[in-house]
Short mmCIF file of C-alpha atoms in Angstrom, two decimals:
data_model
loop_
_atom_site.label_atom_id
_atom_site.label_comp_id
_atom_site.label_asym_id
_atom_site.label_seq_id
_atom_site.Cartn_x
_atom_site.Cartn_y
_atom_site.Cartn_z
CA UNK A 1 125.52 64.45 185.57
CA UNK A 2 124.83 68.18 186.17
CA UNK A 3 126.91 70.75 184.29
CA UNK A 4 129.59 72.43 186.40
CA UNK A 5 130.60 76.09 186.21
CA UNK A 6 133.80 75.46 184.24
CA UNK A 7 131.92 72.94 182.08
CA UNK A 8 129.61 75.77 180.98
CA UNK A 9 132.52 78.19 180.46
CA UNK A 10 134.40 75.57 178.41
CA UNK A 11 131.34 74.82 176.24
CA UNK A 12 130.80 78.55 175.63
CA UNK A 13 134.48 78.88 174.64
CA UNK A 14 134.12 76.07 172.07
CA UNK A 15 131.09 77.78 170.52
CA UNK A 16 132.82 81.20 170.57
CA UNK A 17 135.89 79.88 168.72
CA UNK A 18 133.84 78.08 166.07
CA UNK A 19 130.81 80.37 165.60
CA UNK A 20 131.64 83.75 167.16
CA UNK A 21 130.67 85.69 170.27
CA UNK A 22 127.08 86.51 169.22
CA UNK A 23 126.18 82.84 168.79
CA UNK A 24 127.91 82.00 172.07
CA UNK A 25 125.68 84.50 173.92
CA UNK A 26 122.57 82.53 172.90
CA UNK A 27 124.29 79.25 173.77
CA UNK A 28 125.38 80.54 177.19
CA UNK A 29 121.86 81.76 177.91
CA UNK A 30 120.49 78.23 177.27
CA UNK A 31 123.30 76.59 179.27
CA UNK A 32 122.67 78.76 182.32
CA UNK A 33 118.88 79.28 182.18
CA UNK A 34 117.80 75.90 180.79
CA UNK A 35 115.20 75.34 178.01
CA UNK A 36 113.68 78.59 176.71
CA UNK A 37 111.48 79.84 173.90
CA UNK A 38 113.04 82.08 171.24
CA UNK A 39 111.23 85.12 172.73
CA UNK A 40 112.65 84.39 176.19
CA UNK A 41 116.16 83.98 174.76
CA UNK A 42 116.03 87.37 173.01
CA UNK A 43 114.86 88.90 176.31
CA UNK A 44 117.36 87.15 178.61
CA UNK A 45 120.51 86.94 176.46
CA UNK A 46 123.09 89.46 177.67
CA UNK A 47 123.47 91.14 174.30
CA UNK A 48 121.54 93.37 171.90
CA UNK A 49 120.18 90.52 169.77
CA UNK A 50 116.72 90.93 168.26
CA UNK A 51 114.23 88.09 167.90
CA UNK A 52 114.99 87.43 164.22
CA UNK A 53 118.70 87.14 164.96
CA UNK A 54 117.96 84.71 167.80
CA UNK A 55 115.93 82.52 165.44
CA UNK A 56 118.75 82.51 162.87
CA UNK A 57 121.27 81.57 165.57
CA UNK A 58 119.03 78.76 166.82
CA UNK A 59 118.69 77.37 163.28
CA UNK A 60 122.49 77.47 162.97
CA UNK A 61 122.97 75.60 166.27
CA UNK A 62 120.32 73.04 165.29
CA UNK A 63 122.06 72.55 161.93
CA UNK A 64 125.26 71.72 163.84
CA UNK A 65 123.46 69.45 166.34
CA UNK A 66 124.10 71.69 169.35
CA UNK A 67 120.44 72.56 170.08
CA UNK A 68 117.18 70.58 169.90
CA UNK A 69 113.69 72.09 169.64
CA UNK A 70 110.76 70.50 171.49
CA UNK A 71 107.40 71.27 173.04
CA UNK A 72 105.41 69.91 175.99
CA UNK A 73 101.75 68.94 175.69
CA UNK A 74 99.51 71.40 177.58
CA UNK A 75 97.42 69.97 180.44
CA UNK A 76 94.03 68.46 179.60
CA UNK A 77 91.37 71.11 179.18
CA UNK A 78 93.89 73.90 178.64
CA UNK A 79 93.30 76.20 175.67
CA UNK A 80 96.96 77.25 175.55
CA UNK A 81 99.02 76.05 172.64
CA UNK A 82 102.27 74.16 173.20
CA UNK A 83 105.19 76.61 173.07
CA UNK A 84 108.29 75.54 171.18
CA UNK A 85 111.32 75.56 173.46
CA UNK A 86 115.01 75.03 172.76
CA UNK A 87 117.41 72.97 174.83
CA UNK A 88 121.19 72.98 174.44
CA UNK A 89 122.90 69.60 173.95
CA UNK A 90 125.96 69.99 176.18
CA UNK A 91 127.48 66.62 175.18
CA UNK A 92 127.31 67.46 171.48
CA UNK A 93 129.19 70.71 172.08
CA UNK A 94 132.00 68.80 173.82
CA UNK A 95 132.07 66.32 170.91
CA UNK A 96 133.09 69.15 168.57
CA UNK A 97 136.68 68.99 169.87
CA UNK A 98 136.73 65.21 169.18
CA UNK A 99 136.16 65.31 165.43
CA UNK A 100 139.74 64.20 164.73
CA UNK A 101 139.20 61.12 166.92
CA UNK A 102 135.96 60.31 165.12
CA UNK A 103 137.60 60.69 161.69
CA UNK A 104 140.48 58.43 162.70
CA UNK A 105 138.03 55.70 163.80
CA UNK A 106 136.27 55.73 160.44
CA UNK A 107 139.49 55.92 158.41
CA UNK A 108 140.87 52.88 160.26
CA UNK A 109 137.70 50.81 159.99
CA UNK A 110 136.07 51.82 156.68
CA UNK A 111 138.77 53.61 154.68
CA UNK A 112 139.57 57.13 153.53
CA UNK A 113 136.57 57.54 151.21
CA UNK A 114 134.18 56.98 154.10
CA UNK A 115 136.37 59.31 156.14
CA UNK A 116 135.95 62.05 153.52
CA UNK A 117 132.14 61.69 153.61
CA UNK A 118 132.17 61.81 157.42
CA UNK A 119 134.36 64.93 157.38
CA UNK A 120 131.72 66.62 155.23
CA UNK A 121 129.02 65.81 157.77
CA UNK A 122 131.18 66.83 160.73
CA UNK A 123 132.02 70.21 159.22
CA UNK A 124 128.49 70.96 157.95
CA UNK A 125 126.40 69.31 160.66
CA UNK A 126 123.64 67.86 158.46
CA UNK A 127 123.56 67.11 154.74
CA UNK A 128 121.53 65.16 152.20
CA UNK A 129 123.17 62.69 149.82
CA UNK A 130 122.75 65.26 147.03
CA UNK A 131 124.51 67.93 149.07
CA UNK A 132 127.36 65.51 149.84
CA UNK A 133 127.77 64.80 146.10
CA UNK A 134 127.66 68.53 145.31
CA UNK A 135 130.26 69.21 147.99
CA UNK A 136 132.49 66.51 146.50
CA UNK A 137 132.23 68.08 143.02
CA UNK A 138 133.29 71.47 144.40
CA UNK A 139 136.29 69.99 146.22
CA UNK A 140 139.73 69.66 144.65
CA UNK A 141 139.89 65.87 145.22
CA UNK A 142 136.62 64.42 143.95
CA UNK A 143 135.83 60.73 144.57
CA UNK A 144 132.65 60.54 142.48
CA UNK A 145 128.93 60.25 143.22
CA UNK A 146 128.91 56.43 143.31
CA UNK A 147 131.76 56.37 145.84
CA UNK A 148 129.88 58.95 147.96
CA UNK A 149 126.71 56.84 147.85
CA UNK A 150 128.58 53.60 148.70
CA UNK A 151 130.53 55.31 151.50
CA UNK A 152 127.38 56.78 153.00
CA UNK A 153 125.72 53.37 152.91
CA UNK A 154 128.73 51.84 154.74
CA UNK A 155 128.65 54.60 157.35
CA UNK A 156 124.92 54.07 157.98
CA UNK A 157 125.36 50.28 158.14
CA UNK A 158 128.13 50.75 160.73
CA UNK A 159 125.91 53.28 162.59
CA UNK A 160 128.48 56.05 162.33
CA UNK A 161 125.86 58.14 160.48
CA UNK A 162 122.15 58.39 161.23
CA UNK A 163 119.02 60.06 159.92
CA UNK A 164 118.37 63.35 161.73
CA UNK A 165 115.97 63.22 164.69
CA UNK A 166 112.49 64.67 164.74
CA UNK A 167 112.83 68.46 164.44
CA UNK A 168 110.28 69.18 167.17
CA UNK A 169 109.19 66.23 169.33
CA UNK A 170 106.21 66.66 171.65
CA UNK A 171 106.79 65.49 175.22
CA UNK A 172 103.96 64.19 177.37
CA UNK A 173 102.99 66.34 180.34
CA UNK A 174 104.43 64.47 183.34
CA UNK A 175 102.11 66.20 185.81
CA UNK A 176 99.01 64.57 184.32
CA UNK A 177 100.53 61.13 183.70
CA UNK A 178 99.11 58.59 186.19
CA UNK A 179 101.62 56.84 188.41
CA UNK A 180 102.03 53.22 187.43
CA UNK A 181 102.71 50.54 190.01
CA UNK A 182 105.66 48.38 189.13
CA UNK A 183 107.36 45.51 190.82
CA UNK A 184 110.96 45.75 192.00
CA UNK A 185 112.22 43.78 188.99
CA UNK A 186 110.28 45.88 186.48
CA UNK A 187 111.52 49.08 188.10
CA UNK A 188 115.13 48.05 187.43
CA UNK A 189 114.44 47.26 183.78
CA UNK A 190 112.20 50.24 182.94
CA UNK A 191 114.20 53.26 184.07
CA UNK A 192 112.82 56.71 183.37
CA UNK A 193 115.30 59.14 181.79
CA UNK A 194 116.76 61.25 184.59
CA UNK A 195 116.92 64.67 182.93
CA UNK A 196 114.80 66.74 180.57
CA UNK A 197 117.64 66.64 178.03
CA UNK A 198 117.53 62.83 178.02
CA UNK A 199 113.73 62.89 177.64
CA UNK A 200 113.97 65.27 174.68
CA UNK A 201 116.72 63.28 172.96
CA UNK A 202 114.81 60.02 173.48
CA UNK A 203 111.57 61.51 172.13
CA UNK A 204 113.35 62.94 169.06
CA UNK A 205 115.21 59.71 168.21
CA UNK A 206 113.38 57.53 165.66
CA UNK A 207 113.23 53.74 165.85
CA UNK A 208 116.33 52.00 164.45
CA UNK A 209 114.64 50.97 161.19
CA UNK A 210 114.05 54.65 160.39
CA UNK A 211 117.22 55.93 162.02
CA UNK A 212 119.48 53.56 160.04
CA UNK A 213 117.50 52.73 156.87
CA UNK A 214 118.83 50.17 154.41
CA UNK A 215 117.05 51.68 151.39
CA UNK A 216 118.79 54.60 149.71
CA UNK A 217 116.75 57.18 147.84
CA UNK A 218 117.01 57.30 144.05
CA UNK A 219 116.72 61.07 143.85
CA UNK A 220 120.00 62.15 145.40
CA UNK A 221 119.52 65.82 144.50
CA UNK A 222 116.36 66.35 146.53
CA UNK A 223 116.98 68.37 149.69
CA UNK A 224 113.62 67.86 151.39
CA UNK A 225 113.61 65.95 154.65
CA UNK A 226 110.84 63.79 156.02
CA UNK A 227 108.74 66.10 158.19
CA UNK A 228 108.39 64.71 161.70
CA UNK A 229 107.45 67.98 163.38
CA UNK A 230 103.77 67.17 163.82
CA UNK A 231 104.24 63.58 164.94
CA UNK A 232 103.88 62.94 168.66
CA UNK A 233 106.32 60.74 170.51
CA UNK A 234 104.04 57.71 170.66
CA UNK A 235 102.88 57.88 167.02
CA UNK A 236 106.37 58.46 165.69
CA UNK A 237 107.71 55.35 167.43
CA UNK A 238 105.00 53.27 165.74
CA UNK A 239 105.48 54.67 162.24
CA UNK A 240 106.13 52.03 159.60
CA UNK A 241 109.53 51.79 157.93
CA UNK A 242 107.93 51.82 154.48
CA UNK A 243 106.86 55.44 155.02
CA UNK A 244 110.33 56.61 153.89
CA UNK A 245 109.65 57.81 150.38
CA UNK A 246 112.43 56.94 147.90
CA UNK A 247 111.93 60.33 146.19
CA UNK A 248 112.54 62.35 149.39
CA UNK A 249 116.04 63.54 150.30
CA UNK A 250 116.92 62.13 153.69
CA UNK A 251 119.07 64.41 155.83
CA UNK A 252 122.00 62.70 157.55
CA UNK A 253 124.19 63.60 160.50
CA UNK A 254 127.05 61.97 162.47
CA UNK A 255 125.89 59.55 165.19
CA UNK A 256 127.97 60.72 168.16
CA UNK A 257 126.56 57.96 170.35
CA UNK A 258 128.20 55.27 168.21
CA UNK A 259 131.56 57.06 168.19
CA UNK A 260 131.59 57.32 171.99
CA UNK A 261 130.48 53.68 172.12
CA UNK A 262 133.51 52.60 170.04
CA UNK A 263 135.91 54.85 171.98
CA UNK A 264 134.64 53.35 175.24
CA UNK A 265 135.36 49.86 173.92
CA UNK A 266 138.87 50.90 172.85
CA UNK A 267 139.51 52.39 176.29
CA UNK A 268 138.36 49.16 178.00
CA UNK A 269 140.73 47.09 175.86
CA UNK A 270 143.65 49.41 176.69
CA UNK A 271 142.87 49.26 180.41
CA UNK A 272 142.82 45.45 180.36
CA UNK A 273 146.02 45.36 178.30
CA UNK A 274 147.81 47.50 180.89
CA UNK A 275 146.41 45.65 183.90
CA UNK A 276 146.55 42.08 182.55
CA UNK A 277 148.33 41.21 179.28
CA UNK A 278 148.02 41.22 175.48
CA UNK A 279 146.16 37.89 175.40
CA UNK A 280 143.46 39.12 177.79
CA UNK A 281 143.10 42.27 175.68
CA UNK A 282 142.58 40.19 172.51
CA UNK A 283 139.90 38.08 174.25
CA UNK A 284 138.14 41.15 175.66
CA UNK A 285 138.16 42.83 172.22
CA UNK A 286 136.48 39.73 170.79
CA UNK A 287 133.89 39.73 173.58
CA UNK A 288 133.08 43.38 172.93
CA UNK A 289 132.59 42.63 169.24
CA UNK A 290 130.25 39.70 170.03
CA UNK A 291 128.10 41.72 172.43
CA UNK A 292 128.19 45.11 170.67
CA UNK A 293 124.87 44.73 168.84
CA UNK A 294 123.08 44.02 172.14
CA UNK A 295 124.28 47.21 173.86
CA UNK A 296 121.53 49.80 173.53
CA UNK A 297 123.21 52.61 175.48
CA UNK A 298 126.78 53.83 175.85
CA UNK A 299 126.86 53.70 179.66
CA UNK A 300 126.02 50.01 179.95
CA UNK A 301 127.22 48.42 183.20
CA UNK A 302 127.35 44.85 181.86
CA UNK A 303 127.36 43.15 178.47
CA UNK A 304 124.97 40.40 177.40
CA UNK A 305 126.03 36.82 178.35
CA UNK A 306 128.13 35.04 175.70
CA UNK A 307 129.39 31.49 175.35
CA UNK A 308 133.01 30.35 175.09
CA UNK A 309 132.26 29.11 171.57
CA UNK A 310 131.07 32.51 170.29
CA UNK A 311 134.05 34.23 171.96
CA UNK A 312 136.59 31.85 170.44
CA UNK A 313 134.95 32.14 167.03
CA UNK A 314 135.43 35.91 167.17
CA UNK A 315 139.00 35.65 168.53
CA UNK A 316 140.26 33.60 165.58
CA UNK A 317 138.87 36.14 163.09
CA UNK A 318 141.69 38.51 164.00
CA UNK A 319 145.32 38.14 162.94
CA UNK A 320 146.54 38.33 166.54
CA UNK A 321 143.98 35.76 167.70
CA UNK A 322 144.65 33.08 165.08
CA UNK A 323 147.61 31.76 167.05
CA UNK A 324 145.50 31.27 170.21
CA UNK A 325 144.08 27.84 171.06
CA UNK A 326 140.78 27.52 172.91
CA UNK A 327 142.68 26.51 176.06
CA UNK A 328 144.56 29.82 175.96
CA UNK A 329 141.29 31.74 175.53
CA UNK A 330 139.80 29.89 178.53
CA UNK A 331 142.91 30.73 180.59
CA UNK A 332 142.52 34.42 179.66
CA UNK A 333 138.85 34.31 180.70
CA UNK A 334 139.93 32.84 184.05
CA UNK A 335 142.40 35.73 184.45
CA UNK A 336 139.72 38.28 183.59
CA UNK A 337 137.31 36.63 186.08
CA UNK A 338 139.84 36.64 188.93
CA UNK A 339 139.77 39.21 191.74
CA UNK A 340 142.60 40.50 193.90
CA UNK A 341 143.17 43.08 196.63
CA UNK A 342 143.91 45.78 194.03
CA UNK A 343 141.86 44.65 190.99
CA UNK A 344 138.19 43.67 190.64
CA UNK A 345 136.97 41.01 188.19
CA UNK A 346 136.64 42.40 184.67
CA UNK A 347 134.49 39.47 183.49
CA UNK A 348 131.78 37.56 185.37
CA UNK A 349 131.20 33.85 184.75
CA UNK A 350 127.60 32.69 185.05
CA UNK A 351 126.06 29.35 183.91
CA UNK A 352 128.87 28.61 181.41
CA UNK A 353 128.50 32.13 179.98
CA UNK A 354 130.70 35.19 180.34
CA UNK A 355 129.64 38.81 180.95
CA UNK A 356 131.91 41.85 180.57
CA UNK A 357 131.75 44.12 183.63
CA UNK A 358 132.21 47.54 182.03
CA UNK A 359 131.63 49.34 185.32
CA UNK A 360 134.58 47.58 187.00
CA UNK A 361 136.93 48.22 184.07
CA UNK A 362 136.07 51.93 183.84
CA UNK A 363 136.19 52.38 187.64
CA UNK A 364 139.78 51.06 187.73
CA UNK A 365 140.90 53.72 185.23
CA UNK A 366 138.95 56.45 187.05
CA UNK A 367 140.54 55.44 190.34
CA UNK A 368 144.03 55.62 188.78
CA UNK A 369 143.35 59.14 187.43
CA UNK A 370 142.03 60.43 190.76
CA UNK A 371 144.87 58.90 192.78
CA UNK A 372 147.45 60.33 190.37
CA UNK A 373 146.02 63.83 190.92
CA UNK A 374 146.00 63.34 194.71
CA UNK A 375 149.64 62.15 194.63
CA UNK A 376 150.81 65.14 192.56
CA UNK A 377 148.87 67.71 194.56
CA UNK A 378 149.12 66.54 198.16
CA UNK A 379 152.04 64.09 198.34
CA UNK A 380 152.57 60.45 199.33
CA UNK A 381 151.08 60.68 202.83
CA UNK A 382 147.81 62.15 201.58
CA UNK A 383 147.79 59.62 198.74
CA UNK A 384 147.96 56.72 201.22
CA UNK A 385 145.13 58.24 203.27
CA UNK A 386 142.97 58.78 200.19
CA UNK A 387 143.57 55.23 198.91
CA UNK A 388 142.72 53.76 202.33
CA UNK A 389 139.46 55.74 202.53
CA UNK A 390 138.57 54.74 198.94
CA UNK A 391 139.00 51.06 199.82
CA UNK A 392 137.01 51.39 203.06
CA UNK A 393 134.07 53.17 201.42
CA UNK A 394 132.73 54.45 204.78
CA UNK A 395 133.34 57.15 207.39
CA UNK A 396 136.57 56.58 209.34
CA UNK A 397 137.91 58.53 212.31
CA UNK A 398 141.16 60.50 212.05
CA UNK A 399 143.32 58.29 214.31
CA UNK A 400 142.44 55.12 212.40
CA UNK A 401 143.37 56.82 209.14
CA UNK A 402 146.74 57.82 210.61
CA UNK A 403 147.43 54.24 211.74
CA UNK A 404 146.40 52.71 208.40
CA UNK A 405 148.36 55.24 206.30
CA UNK A 406 151.44 55.10 208.59
CA UNK A 407 151.52 58.87 209.12
CA UNK A 408 152.09 61.07 212.17
CA UNK A 409 148.83 61.62 214.06
CA UNK A 410 149.56 65.32 214.52
CA UNK A 411 150.01 65.84 210.73
CA UNK A 412 147.05 63.72 209.59
CA UNK A 413 144.28 66.33 210.20
CA UNK A 414 146.16 68.89 208.07
CA UNK A 415 146.33 66.57 205.06
CA UNK A 416 142.68 65.56 205.46
CA UNK A 417 141.52 69.18 205.77
CA UNK A 418 143.40 70.16 202.61
CA UNK A 419 141.69 67.41 200.61
CA UNK A 420 138.33 68.26 202.17
CA UNK A 421 138.64 71.96 201.25
CA UNK A 422 139.34 70.99 197.61
CA UNK A 423 136.31 68.70 197.50
CA UNK A 424 138.13 65.36 197.52
CA UNK A 425 136.83 64.21 200.91
CA UNK A 426 133.52 64.31 202.75
CA UNK A 427 133.73 65.32 206.44
CA UNK A 428 131.29 64.68 209.26
CA UNK A 429 131.52 66.24 212.72
CA UNK A 430 130.31 64.39 215.81
CA UNK A 431 129.81 66.33 219.05
CA UNK A 432 130.85 64.27 222.10
CA UNK A 433 129.56 65.19 225.55
CA UNK A 434 132.23 66.62 227.84
CA UNK A 435 134.66 67.67 225.07
CA UNK A 436 135.09 70.96 223.23
CA UNK A 437 136.78 69.49 220.15
CA UNK A 438 134.37 67.77 217.72
CA UNK A 439 135.09 64.20 216.65
CA UNK A 440 135.86 64.18 212.89
CA UNK A 441 134.99 61.38 210.47
CA UNK A 442 136.20 61.23 206.85
CA UNK A 443 134.99 59.48 203.72
CA UNK A 444 135.60 59.48 199.96
CA UNK A 445 132.37 60.26 198.13
CA UNK A 446 133.03 59.06 194.58
CA UNK A 447 130.24 61.10 193.01
CA UNK A 448 131.47 64.35 194.58
CA UNK A 449 135.10 63.56 193.67
CA UNK A 450 134.12 62.75 190.08
CA UNK A 451 132.31 66.08 189.72
CA UNK A 452 135.28 67.90 191.23
CA UNK A 453 137.70 66.15 188.87
CA UNK A 454 135.52 66.95 185.85
CA UNK A 455 135.25 70.62 186.76
CA UNK A 456 139.03 70.83 187.15
CA UNK A 457 139.57 69.08 183.81
CA UNK A 458 137.17 71.47 182.05
CA UNK A 459 139.12 74.35 183.60
CA UNK A 460 142.44 72.87 182.48
CA UNK A 461 141.13 72.27 178.93
CA UNK A 462 139.91 75.85 178.75
CA UNK A 463 143.32 77.16 179.89
CA UNK A 464 145.16 74.97 177.38
CA UNK A 465 142.91 76.18 174.54
CA UNK A 466 143.47 79.80 175.52
CA UNK A 467 147.23 79.28 175.80
CA UNK A 468 147.41 77.62 172.37
CA UNK A 469 145.37 80.44 170.81
CA UNK A 470 147.67 83.02 172.44
CA UNK A 471 150.84 81.27 171.21
CA UNK A 472 149.53 81.06 167.63
CA UNK A 473 148.31 84.66 167.64
CA UNK A 474 151.58 86.05 169.01
CA UNK A 475 153.63 84.23 166.36
CA UNK A 476 151.14 84.58 163.50
CA UNK A 477 153.37 86.74 161.31
CA UNK A 478 156.33 84.41 161.82
CA UNK A 479 154.32 81.31 160.85
CA UNK A 480 153.07 83.03 157.66
CA UNK A 481 156.60 83.52 156.31
CA UNK A 482 157.56 81.21 153.41
CA UNK A 483 159.93 78.39 154.34
CA UNK A 484 162.70 79.63 151.99
CA UNK A 485 162.99 82.86 154.00
CA UNK A 486 163.44 81.09 157.30
CA UNK A 487 167.13 81.03 158.17
CA UNK A 488 169.20 81.04 161.35
CA UNK A 489 167.37 82.41 164.43
CA UNK A 490 164.03 82.64 162.59
CA UNK A 491 164.15 78.95 161.71
CA UNK A 492 164.87 78.06 165.31
CA UNK A 493 161.96 80.21 166.51
CA UNK A 494 159.57 78.47 164.12
CA UNK A 495 160.77 75.08 165.36
CA UNK A 496 160.14 76.11 168.97
CA UNK A 497 156.66 77.45 168.15
CA UNK A 498 155.71 74.24 166.32
CA UNK A 499 157.08 72.09 169.16
CA UNK A 500 155.08 74.13 171.68
CA UNK A 501 151.95 73.83 169.54
CA UNK A 502 152.42 70.06 169.27
CA UNK A 503 152.92 69.72 173.04
CA UNK A 504 149.81 71.77 173.85
CA UNK A 505 147.70 69.91 171.27
CA UNK A 506 148.78 66.47 172.50
CA UNK A 507 148.13 67.50 176.12
CA UNK A 508 144.63 68.70 175.16
CA UNK A 509 144.06 65.41 173.32
CA UNK A 510 145.01 63.34 176.39
CA UNK A 511 143.03 65.58 178.73
CA UNK A 512 139.93 65.09 176.58
CA UNK A 513 140.44 61.31 176.91
CA UNK A 514 140.28 61.79 180.68
CA UNK A 515 137.13 63.93 180.37
CA UNK A 516 135.46 61.16 178.34
CA UNK A 517 136.49 58.62 180.99
CA UNK A 518 134.58 60.50 183.69
CA UNK A 519 131.78 62.14 181.69
CA UNK A 520 130.94 59.89 178.73
CA UNK A 521 132.05 56.37 179.72
#
């Protein structure tokens, strides 16, 4: 999905707060202009930054996984060398405000020691095992080199941590690639990445055996990484696992894809729990665990097929599921497979196997969020119109909308025009012979509405961040006072400031959940 204006402004704000205004100028230049060479950035960035400063800033952003370098193969017969370009990773910038969520996931699943190792990687971007051990020694609460090694191994095994990607992948020149004829079935399976960012990320990502190696290097103090910069995309994918030298220091980083994957699963379970019941949520959680290893991408529409036996086997592994008989599990699967006028099927049954329909589950939550905004902003009448048009999924004339939504025909155009002006409806005018007034048709375009919602949520997140920063800055001196000096009115003021900070932080936390629902899930 294309970046919106407030999406760019919000991403720039995140970088400004964490790295300063000079770094944010380079980041904004890449966000607005697209991939550029370091020379072009120093020329186009709206600041007096020389070329050496630009290179230092790019290295900093690469260290923190916000920028990826790449080059494109020159056309055949060309004597020009491939120029290294830099592309900003918009998603990774947004992930920087989710570090607390990522830490909580690891602490709950793998324990606090693994959480401490992850925190080191989140705050530093990329580290070797030796650097993690050195960081632990310098900290006040050391857990020891063996605990660091074991924790890192657990994190890699769980795919929360990965080896860094190729520092400079080489992309094939699409203009000279011959078009391949594919059948309809093959075209569905072999989808080309839609954007240049996706192509770059895919080319830089090693195969799983290299990305999540099982062998840990003996020399933990070495800080040299395996050099992938001169390996082309095709050769790198074929490289043997045994090429990882035990004496080299592998550089590690957090695997954001896995964190979003887990958060998506948690969101699906919560949606089913709210819409169905606790038993259905337990069964769905088990199904997600069974099919997790087969999901190659976060935005997967459907899970792999799974049998009732494998589902029940996973259900009884949990404390909540041990009380459930197989008959109860089958009844829950029937509930999940059922459709109604207001709910789609969350699970599809096919040849005695069951498939989780992620798209249906996520779409229900998205629909709830959009309708809640329409209700708050435009009122009950507009809400009924919007819901009717969403269910119809086609262009409908004004009078039919008024009849279906039980609203006055004279007021209906006003509500529809308000929603259209704000981007929530798509309008089509039909000229009819013999009349001066055009015939209006209305429709909900989900893609347009989703983009509109996202842009508004980025704007709201930006405003909340700015408000929180203002509140903390205005009361900075008060918050620095020792607790023994806080009496009477001062104590009450501190309580109010902390309550306001907690409210703003929790609102930002929930708003980011909504952003993930529309952008990442």
